[in-house]
Short mmCIF file of C-alpha atoms in Angstrom, two decimals:
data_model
loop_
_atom_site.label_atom_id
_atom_site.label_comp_id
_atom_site.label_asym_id
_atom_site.label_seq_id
_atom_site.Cartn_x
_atom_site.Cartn_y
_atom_site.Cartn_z
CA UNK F 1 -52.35 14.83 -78.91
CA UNK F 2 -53.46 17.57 -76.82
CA UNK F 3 -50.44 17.88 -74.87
CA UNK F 4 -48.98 19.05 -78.57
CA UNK F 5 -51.15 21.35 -78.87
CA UNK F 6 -50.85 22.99 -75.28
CA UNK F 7 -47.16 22.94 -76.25
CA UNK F 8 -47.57 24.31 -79.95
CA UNK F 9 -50.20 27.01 -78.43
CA UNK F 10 -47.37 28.08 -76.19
CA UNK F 11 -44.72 28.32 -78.55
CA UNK F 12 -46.60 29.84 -81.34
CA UNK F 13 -47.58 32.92 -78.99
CA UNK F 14 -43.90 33.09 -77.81
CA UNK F 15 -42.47 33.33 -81.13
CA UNK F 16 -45.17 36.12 -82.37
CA UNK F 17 -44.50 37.84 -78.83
CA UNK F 18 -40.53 37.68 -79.57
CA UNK F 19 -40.74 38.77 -82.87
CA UNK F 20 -42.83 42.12 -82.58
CA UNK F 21 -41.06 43.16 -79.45
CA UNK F 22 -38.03 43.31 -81.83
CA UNK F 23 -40.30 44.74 -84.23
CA UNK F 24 -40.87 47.50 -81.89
CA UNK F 25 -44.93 46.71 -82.35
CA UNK F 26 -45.31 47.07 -78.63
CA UNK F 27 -49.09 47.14 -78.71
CA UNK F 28 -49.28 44.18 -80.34
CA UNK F 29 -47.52 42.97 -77.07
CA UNK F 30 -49.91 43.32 -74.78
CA UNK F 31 -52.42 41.93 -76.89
CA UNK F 32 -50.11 38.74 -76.90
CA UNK F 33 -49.61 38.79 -73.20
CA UNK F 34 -53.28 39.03 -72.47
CA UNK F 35 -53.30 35.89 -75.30
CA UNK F 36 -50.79 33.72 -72.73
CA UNK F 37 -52.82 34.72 -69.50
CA UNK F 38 -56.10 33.28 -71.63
CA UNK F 39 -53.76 30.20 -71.84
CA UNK F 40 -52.85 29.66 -68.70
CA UNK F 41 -56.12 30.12 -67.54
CA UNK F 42 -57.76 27.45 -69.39
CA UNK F 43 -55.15 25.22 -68.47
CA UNK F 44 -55.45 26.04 -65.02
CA UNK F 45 -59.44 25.14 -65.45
CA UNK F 46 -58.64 21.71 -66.82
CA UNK F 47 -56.23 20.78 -64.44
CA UNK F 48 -58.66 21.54 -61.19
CA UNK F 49 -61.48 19.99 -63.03
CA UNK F 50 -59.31 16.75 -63.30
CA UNK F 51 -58.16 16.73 -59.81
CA UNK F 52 -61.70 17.04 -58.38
CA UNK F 53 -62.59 14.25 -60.54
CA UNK F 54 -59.96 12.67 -59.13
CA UNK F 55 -58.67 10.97 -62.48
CA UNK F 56 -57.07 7.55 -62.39
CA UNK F 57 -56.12 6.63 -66.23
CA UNK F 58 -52.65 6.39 -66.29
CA UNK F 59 -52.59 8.10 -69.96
CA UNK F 60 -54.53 11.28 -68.70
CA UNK F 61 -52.67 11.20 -65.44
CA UNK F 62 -49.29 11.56 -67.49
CA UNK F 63 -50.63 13.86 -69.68
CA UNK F 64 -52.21 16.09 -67.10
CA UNK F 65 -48.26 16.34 -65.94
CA UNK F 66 -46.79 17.53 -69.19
CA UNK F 67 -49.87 19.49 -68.88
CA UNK F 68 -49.28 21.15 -65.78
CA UNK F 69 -45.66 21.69 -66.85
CA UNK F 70 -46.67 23.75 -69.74
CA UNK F 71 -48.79 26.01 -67.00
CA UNK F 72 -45.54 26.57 -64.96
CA UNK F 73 -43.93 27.42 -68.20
CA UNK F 74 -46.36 29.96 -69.27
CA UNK F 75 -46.56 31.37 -65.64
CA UNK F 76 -42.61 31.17 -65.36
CA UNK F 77 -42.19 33.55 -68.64
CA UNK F 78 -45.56 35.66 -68.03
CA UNK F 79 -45.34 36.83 -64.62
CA UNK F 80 -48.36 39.81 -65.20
CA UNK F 81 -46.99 42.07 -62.77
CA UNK F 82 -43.59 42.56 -63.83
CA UNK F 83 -44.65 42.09 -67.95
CA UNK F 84 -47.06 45.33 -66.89
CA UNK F 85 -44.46 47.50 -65.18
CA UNK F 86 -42.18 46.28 -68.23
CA UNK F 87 -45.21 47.52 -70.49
CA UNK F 88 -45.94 50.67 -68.95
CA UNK F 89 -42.23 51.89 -69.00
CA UNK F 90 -41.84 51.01 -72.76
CA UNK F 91 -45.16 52.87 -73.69
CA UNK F 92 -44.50 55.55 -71.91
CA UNK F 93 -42.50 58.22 -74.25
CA UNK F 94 -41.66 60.37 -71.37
CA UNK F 95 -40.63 56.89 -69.09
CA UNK F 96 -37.31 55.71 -70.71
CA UNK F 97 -35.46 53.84 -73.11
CA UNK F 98 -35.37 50.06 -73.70
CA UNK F 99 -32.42 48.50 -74.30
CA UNK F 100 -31.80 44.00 -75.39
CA UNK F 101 -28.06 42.79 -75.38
CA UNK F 102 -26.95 39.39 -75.35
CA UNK F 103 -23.85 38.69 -73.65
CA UNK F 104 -21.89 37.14 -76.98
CA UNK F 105 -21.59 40.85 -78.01
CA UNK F 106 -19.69 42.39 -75.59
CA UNK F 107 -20.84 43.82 -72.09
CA UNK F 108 -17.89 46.44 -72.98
CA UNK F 109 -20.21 48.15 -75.80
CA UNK F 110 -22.32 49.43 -72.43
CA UNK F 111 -19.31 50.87 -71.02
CA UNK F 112 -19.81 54.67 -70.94
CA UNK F 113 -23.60 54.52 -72.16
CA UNK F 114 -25.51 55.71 -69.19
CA UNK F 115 -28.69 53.84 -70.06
CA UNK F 116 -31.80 54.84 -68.84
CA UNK F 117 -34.77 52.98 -68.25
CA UNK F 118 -34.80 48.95 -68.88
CA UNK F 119 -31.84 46.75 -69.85
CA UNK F 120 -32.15 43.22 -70.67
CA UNK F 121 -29.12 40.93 -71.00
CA UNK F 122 -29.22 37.47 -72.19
CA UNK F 123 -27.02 34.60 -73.23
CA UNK F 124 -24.89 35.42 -69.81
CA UNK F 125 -23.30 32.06 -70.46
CA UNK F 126 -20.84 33.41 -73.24
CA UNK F 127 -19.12 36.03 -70.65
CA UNK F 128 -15.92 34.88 -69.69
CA UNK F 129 -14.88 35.85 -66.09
CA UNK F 130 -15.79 39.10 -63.94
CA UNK F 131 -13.50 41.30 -65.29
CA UNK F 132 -15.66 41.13 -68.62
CA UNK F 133 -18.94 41.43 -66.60
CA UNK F 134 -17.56 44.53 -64.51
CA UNK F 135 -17.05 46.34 -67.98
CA UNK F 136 -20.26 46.70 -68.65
CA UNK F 137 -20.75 48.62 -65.55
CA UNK F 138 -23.71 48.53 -64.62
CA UNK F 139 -22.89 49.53 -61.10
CA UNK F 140 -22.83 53.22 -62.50
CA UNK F 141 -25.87 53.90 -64.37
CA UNK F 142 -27.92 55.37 -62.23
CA UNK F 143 -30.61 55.90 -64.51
CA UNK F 144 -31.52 52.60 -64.69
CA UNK F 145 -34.91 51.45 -63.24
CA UNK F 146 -35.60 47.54 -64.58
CA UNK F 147 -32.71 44.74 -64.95
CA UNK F 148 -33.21 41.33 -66.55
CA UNK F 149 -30.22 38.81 -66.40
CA UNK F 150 -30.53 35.74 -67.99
CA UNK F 151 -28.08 32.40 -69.18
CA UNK F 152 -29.18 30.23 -71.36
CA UNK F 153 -29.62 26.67 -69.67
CA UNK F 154 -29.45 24.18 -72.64
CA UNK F 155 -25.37 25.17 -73.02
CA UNK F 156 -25.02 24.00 -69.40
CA UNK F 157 -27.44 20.78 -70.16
CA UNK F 158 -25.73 19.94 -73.54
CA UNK F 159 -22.01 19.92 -71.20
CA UNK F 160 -23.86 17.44 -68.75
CA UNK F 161 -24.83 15.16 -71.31
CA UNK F 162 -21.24 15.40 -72.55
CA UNK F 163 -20.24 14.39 -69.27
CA UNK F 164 -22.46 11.50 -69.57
CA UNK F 165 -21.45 10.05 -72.60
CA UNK F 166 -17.56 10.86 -73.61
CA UNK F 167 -16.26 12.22 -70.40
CA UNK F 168 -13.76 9.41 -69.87
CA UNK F 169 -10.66 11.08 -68.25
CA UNK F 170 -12.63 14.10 -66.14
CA UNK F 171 -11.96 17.31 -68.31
CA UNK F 172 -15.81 17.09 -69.86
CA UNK F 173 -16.88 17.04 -65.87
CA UNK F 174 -14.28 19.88 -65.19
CA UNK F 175 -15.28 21.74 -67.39
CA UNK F 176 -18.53 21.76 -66.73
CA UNK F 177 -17.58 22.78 -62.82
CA UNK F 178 -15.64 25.87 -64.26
CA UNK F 179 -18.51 27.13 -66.29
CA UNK F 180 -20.55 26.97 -63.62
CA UNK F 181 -18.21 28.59 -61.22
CA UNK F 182 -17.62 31.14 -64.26
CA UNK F 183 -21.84 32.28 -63.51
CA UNK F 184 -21.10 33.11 -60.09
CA UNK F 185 -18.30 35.32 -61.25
CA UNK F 186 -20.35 36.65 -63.56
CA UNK F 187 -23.32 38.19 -61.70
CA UNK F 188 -21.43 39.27 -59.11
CA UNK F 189 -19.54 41.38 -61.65
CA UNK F 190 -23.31 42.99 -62.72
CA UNK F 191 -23.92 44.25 -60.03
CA UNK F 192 -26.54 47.25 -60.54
CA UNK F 193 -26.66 50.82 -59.39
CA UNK F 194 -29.08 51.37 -56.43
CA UNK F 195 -31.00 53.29 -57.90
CA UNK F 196 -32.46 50.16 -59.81
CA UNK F 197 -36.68 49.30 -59.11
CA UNK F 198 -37.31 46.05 -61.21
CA UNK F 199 -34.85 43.16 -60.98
CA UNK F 200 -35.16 39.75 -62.67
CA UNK F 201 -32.52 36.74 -62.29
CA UNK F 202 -33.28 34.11 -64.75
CA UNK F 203 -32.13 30.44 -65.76
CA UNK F 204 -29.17 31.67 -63.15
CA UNK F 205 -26.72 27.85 -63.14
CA UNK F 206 -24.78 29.42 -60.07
CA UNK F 207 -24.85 27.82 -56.71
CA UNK F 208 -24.71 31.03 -54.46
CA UNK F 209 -26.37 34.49 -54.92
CA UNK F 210 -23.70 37.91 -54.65
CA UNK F 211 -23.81 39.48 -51.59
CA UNK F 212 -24.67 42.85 -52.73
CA UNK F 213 -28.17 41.45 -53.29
CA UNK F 214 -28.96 41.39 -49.96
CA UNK F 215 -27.78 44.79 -49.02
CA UNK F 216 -26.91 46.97 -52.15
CA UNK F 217 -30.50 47.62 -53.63
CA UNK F 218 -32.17 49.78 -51.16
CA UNK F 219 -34.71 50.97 -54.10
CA UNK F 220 -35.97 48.08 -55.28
CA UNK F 221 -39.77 47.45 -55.56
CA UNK F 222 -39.90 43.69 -57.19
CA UNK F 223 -37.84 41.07 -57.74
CA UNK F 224 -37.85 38.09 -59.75
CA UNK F 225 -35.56 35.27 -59.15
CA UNK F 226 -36.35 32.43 -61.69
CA UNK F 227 -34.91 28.70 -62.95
CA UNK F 228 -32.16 28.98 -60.65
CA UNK F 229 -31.50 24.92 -60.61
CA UNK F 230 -28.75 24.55 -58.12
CA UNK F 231 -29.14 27.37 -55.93
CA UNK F 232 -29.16 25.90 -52.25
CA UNK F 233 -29.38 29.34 -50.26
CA UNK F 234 -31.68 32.14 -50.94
CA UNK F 235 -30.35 36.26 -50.36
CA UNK F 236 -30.99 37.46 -46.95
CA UNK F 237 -32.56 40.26 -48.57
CA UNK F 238 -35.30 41.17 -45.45
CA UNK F 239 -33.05 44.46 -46.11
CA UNK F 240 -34.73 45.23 -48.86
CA UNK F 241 -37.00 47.67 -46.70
CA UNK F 242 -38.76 48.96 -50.22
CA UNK F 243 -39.68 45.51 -52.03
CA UNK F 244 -43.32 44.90 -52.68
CA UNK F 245 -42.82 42.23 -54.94
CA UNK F 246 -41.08 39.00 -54.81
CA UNK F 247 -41.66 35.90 -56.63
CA UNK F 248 -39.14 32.46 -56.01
CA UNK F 249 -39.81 30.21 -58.92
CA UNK F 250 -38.43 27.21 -60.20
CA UNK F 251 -36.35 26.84 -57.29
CA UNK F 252 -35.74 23.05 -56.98
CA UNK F 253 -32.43 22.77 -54.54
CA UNK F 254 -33.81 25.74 -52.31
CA UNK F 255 -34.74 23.64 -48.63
CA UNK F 256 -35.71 26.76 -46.81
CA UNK F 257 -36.68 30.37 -47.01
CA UNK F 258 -35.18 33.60 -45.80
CA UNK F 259 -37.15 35.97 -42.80
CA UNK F 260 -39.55 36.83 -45.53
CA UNK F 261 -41.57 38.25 -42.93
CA UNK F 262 -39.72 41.13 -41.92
CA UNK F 263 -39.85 43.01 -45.45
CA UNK F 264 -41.72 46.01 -44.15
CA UNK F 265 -43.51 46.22 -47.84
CA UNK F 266 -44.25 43.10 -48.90
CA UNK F 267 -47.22 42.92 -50.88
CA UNK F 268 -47.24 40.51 -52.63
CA UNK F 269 -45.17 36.79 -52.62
CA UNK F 270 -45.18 34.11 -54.69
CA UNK F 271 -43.66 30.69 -54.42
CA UNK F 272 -43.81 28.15 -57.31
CA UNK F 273 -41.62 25.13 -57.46
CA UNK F 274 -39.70 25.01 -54.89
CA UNK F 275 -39.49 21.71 -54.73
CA UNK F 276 -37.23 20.74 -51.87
CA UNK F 277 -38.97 23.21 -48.91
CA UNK F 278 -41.23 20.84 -46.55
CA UNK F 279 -42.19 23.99 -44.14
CA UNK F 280 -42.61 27.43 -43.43
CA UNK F 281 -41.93 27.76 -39.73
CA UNK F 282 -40.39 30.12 -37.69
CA UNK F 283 -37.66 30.95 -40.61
CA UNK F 284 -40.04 32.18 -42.72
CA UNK F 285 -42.19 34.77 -40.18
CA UNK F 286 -38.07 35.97 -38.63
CA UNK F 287 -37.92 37.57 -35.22
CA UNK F 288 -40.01 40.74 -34.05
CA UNK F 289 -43.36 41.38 -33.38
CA UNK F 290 -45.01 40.78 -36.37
CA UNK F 291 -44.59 39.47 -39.80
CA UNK F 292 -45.94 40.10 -43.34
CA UNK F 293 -47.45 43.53 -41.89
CA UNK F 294 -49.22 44.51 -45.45
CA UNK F 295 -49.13 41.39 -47.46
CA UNK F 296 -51.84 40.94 -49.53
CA UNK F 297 -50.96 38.37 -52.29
CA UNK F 298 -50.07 35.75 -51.25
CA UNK F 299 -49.55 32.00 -53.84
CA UNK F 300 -48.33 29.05 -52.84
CA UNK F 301 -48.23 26.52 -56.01
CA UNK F 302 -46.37 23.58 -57.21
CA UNK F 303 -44.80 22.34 -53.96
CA UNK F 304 -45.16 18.98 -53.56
CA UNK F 305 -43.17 18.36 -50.10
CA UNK F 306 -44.81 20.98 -48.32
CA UNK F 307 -46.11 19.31 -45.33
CA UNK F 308 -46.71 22.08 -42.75
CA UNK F 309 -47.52 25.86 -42.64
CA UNK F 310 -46.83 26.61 -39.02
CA UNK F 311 -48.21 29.06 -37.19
CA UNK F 312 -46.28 32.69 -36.22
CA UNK F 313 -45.09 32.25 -32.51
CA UNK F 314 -47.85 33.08 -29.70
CA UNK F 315 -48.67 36.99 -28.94
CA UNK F 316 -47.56 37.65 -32.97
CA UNK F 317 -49.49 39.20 -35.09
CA UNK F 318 -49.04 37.97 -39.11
CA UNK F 319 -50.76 38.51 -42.52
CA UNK F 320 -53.10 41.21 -41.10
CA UNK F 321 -53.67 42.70 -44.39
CA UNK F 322 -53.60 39.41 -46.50
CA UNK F 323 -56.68 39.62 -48.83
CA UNK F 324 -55.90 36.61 -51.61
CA UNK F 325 -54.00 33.58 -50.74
CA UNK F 326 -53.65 30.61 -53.19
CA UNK F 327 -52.91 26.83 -52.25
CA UNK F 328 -52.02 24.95 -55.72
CA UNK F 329 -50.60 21.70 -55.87
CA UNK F 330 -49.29 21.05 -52.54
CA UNK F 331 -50.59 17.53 -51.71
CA UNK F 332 -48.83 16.89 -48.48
CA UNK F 333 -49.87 20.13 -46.99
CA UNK F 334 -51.87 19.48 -43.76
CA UNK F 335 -51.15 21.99 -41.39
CA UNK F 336 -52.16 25.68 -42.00
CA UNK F 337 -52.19 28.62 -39.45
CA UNK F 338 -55.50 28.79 -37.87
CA UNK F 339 -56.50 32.57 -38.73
CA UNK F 340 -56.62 34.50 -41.62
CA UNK F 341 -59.04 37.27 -40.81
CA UNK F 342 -58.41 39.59 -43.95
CA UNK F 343 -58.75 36.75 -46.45
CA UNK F 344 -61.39 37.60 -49.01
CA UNK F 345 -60.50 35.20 -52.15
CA UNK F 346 -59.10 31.75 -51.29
CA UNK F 347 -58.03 29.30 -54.12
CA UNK F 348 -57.63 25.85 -53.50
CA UNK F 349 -56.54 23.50 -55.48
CA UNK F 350 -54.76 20.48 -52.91
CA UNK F 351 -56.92 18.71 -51.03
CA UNK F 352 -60.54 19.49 -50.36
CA UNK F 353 -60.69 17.90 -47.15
CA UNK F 354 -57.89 20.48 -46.19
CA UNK F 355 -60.43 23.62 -46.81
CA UNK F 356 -63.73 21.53 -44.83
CA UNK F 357 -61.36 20.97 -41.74
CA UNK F 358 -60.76 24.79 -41.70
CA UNK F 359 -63.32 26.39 -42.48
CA UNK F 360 -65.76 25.41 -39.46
CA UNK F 361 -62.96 26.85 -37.43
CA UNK F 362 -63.57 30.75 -38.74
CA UNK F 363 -60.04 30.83 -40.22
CA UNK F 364 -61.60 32.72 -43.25
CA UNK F 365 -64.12 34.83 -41.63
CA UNK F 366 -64.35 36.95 -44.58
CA UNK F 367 -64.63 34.79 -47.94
CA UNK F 368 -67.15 36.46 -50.80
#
């Protein structure tokens, strides 16, 4: 019962939160997005308070699950920081425009509209082949700040359970591999002028990211890539010398991570879901001298094969500036670095005897 009602709370607030942004009632946004951060809070409460009980019904163990999927649905759609900067530019008369397009109408109606400001595109799944996606060109609007991309994942699910259940002579199954080859075509024909700040990938079905995402963005401050479900390889983006913000979510086929540690303005990192990586070793920190020189936000949640945190190689300095660092859900996690001087709010949410076998080390001098 309440697992409907964590569901029904959710959709209820997406629905009024999709409606009034068409509406144009962008007020009554925010008010709805502080609404879904009061619901994944409380959430968030119940779910520690069950873990430190250390629940064993079966019942409220399964529904504690659906539970914490709902969370990582909220959190997956909310994401505060880019929902503000995507806030502040539509409030802002003097910012930009706002522009919503799904892909069933055309990316050719963009051609010669130098848009300004934020562009979302859904329903990438209906574009053809890259010579459609190139005529949108995006590549020269040079006014535009935020990008979101997104496909719709339910057309890719509905062709796998085709698959399943007709598919006698292959085409179902072939067809499915050519729509999926189709999304790689696809986003490598968006590609973005540089100029762009605010990038989002979303419910991406591709297997490999473009390659002008590691090198072709020099301006961008945050990116988001989200629900990417077969992506095996992240971006080498640790070119991206002006990111503060990146967050990996939903992630399931990515093993390991990129030199995150060489992105000179990093600020803030999360990972959620990434359900295949088992450790951050010497991968994650990349060569030099240091790594994550001005972090400061750092979440680790929802990985439940994470075994082992290493530490940065001996004489290296890393996280100097890290100030909050969450642990959430990782119960095979049993090996952290052994210093984080800067770290002033710690959530934990994993295994408590992790935290008691740290702390009477001094790794986190500095807790309030």
């Amino acid at each position: 019962m309440a697992d409907v009602v964590a569901s029904g709370v959710l959709n209820s607030v997406l629905d009024r939160l999709t409606n009034r942004m068409v509406e144009g009632r962008l007020v009554d946004v925010g008010a709805e997005l502080k609404k879904l951060e009061g619901t994944l809070s409380t959430i968030r409460d119940v779910l520690a308070d069950a873990e430190e009980r250390q629940v064993q019904d079966k019942a409220l163990i399964g529904w504690l699950r659906r539970l914490k999927d709902v969370a990582y649905d909220i959190d997956d759609l909310l994401d505060k920081d880019f929902a503000k900067n995507r806030k502040r530019s539509l409030t802002d008369p003097e910012s930009s425009t706002t522009s919503w397009m799904k892909g069933t109408c055309g990316l050719k109606e963009l051609n010669g509209h130098n848009l300004e400001g934020i562009l979302s595109i859904t329903s990438l799944e209906n574009v053809k082949n890259f010579q459609q996606a190139r005529e949108a060109k995006l590549i020269e609007m040079d006014g535009l700040k935020v990008l979101s991309l997104r496909w719709d994942l339910d057309t890719y699910k509905k062709q796998m359970e085709a698959c399943i259940r007709t598919d006698v002579e292959g085409r179902s199954r072939q067809g499915l591999i050519n729509a999926l080859a189709v999304a790689e075509e696809v986003l490598d024909g968006l590609q973005p002028h540089e100029n762009l700040t605010l990038f989002a990938i979303l419910h991406y079905p591709g297997k490999n990211f473009p390659k002008w995402l590691e090198s072709s963005l020099p301006n961008l401050v945050q990116l988001q890539l989200s629900s990417c479900f077969r992506c095996e390889t992240l971006p080498r983006i640790s070119q991206l010398h002006n990111l503060e913000t990146l967050y990996l979510k939903k992630l399931p086929a990515i093993k390991s991570l990129p030199p995150l540690g060489q992105l000179p303005a990093l600020k803030v990192l999360h990972l959620v879901s990434l359900l295949a990586v088992n450790s951050l070793g010497s991968e994650f920190y990349g060569p030099g001298d240091g790594a994550f020189p001005v972090l400061e936000n750092l979440s680790l949640e929802h990985m439940p094969e994470l075994e082992e945190w290493c530490e940065a190689s001996a004489g290296r300095r890393s996280f100097p500036r890290l100030s909050e660092l969450r642990l959430l859900d990782c119960p095979k996690l049993k090996e952290l670095p052994t210093s984080f001087p800067s770290v002033e709010q710690l959530y934990l949410c994993t295994n408590s005897e992790l935290l008691l076998s740290y702390l009477p080390r001094g790794a986190f001098p500095n807790l309030k």
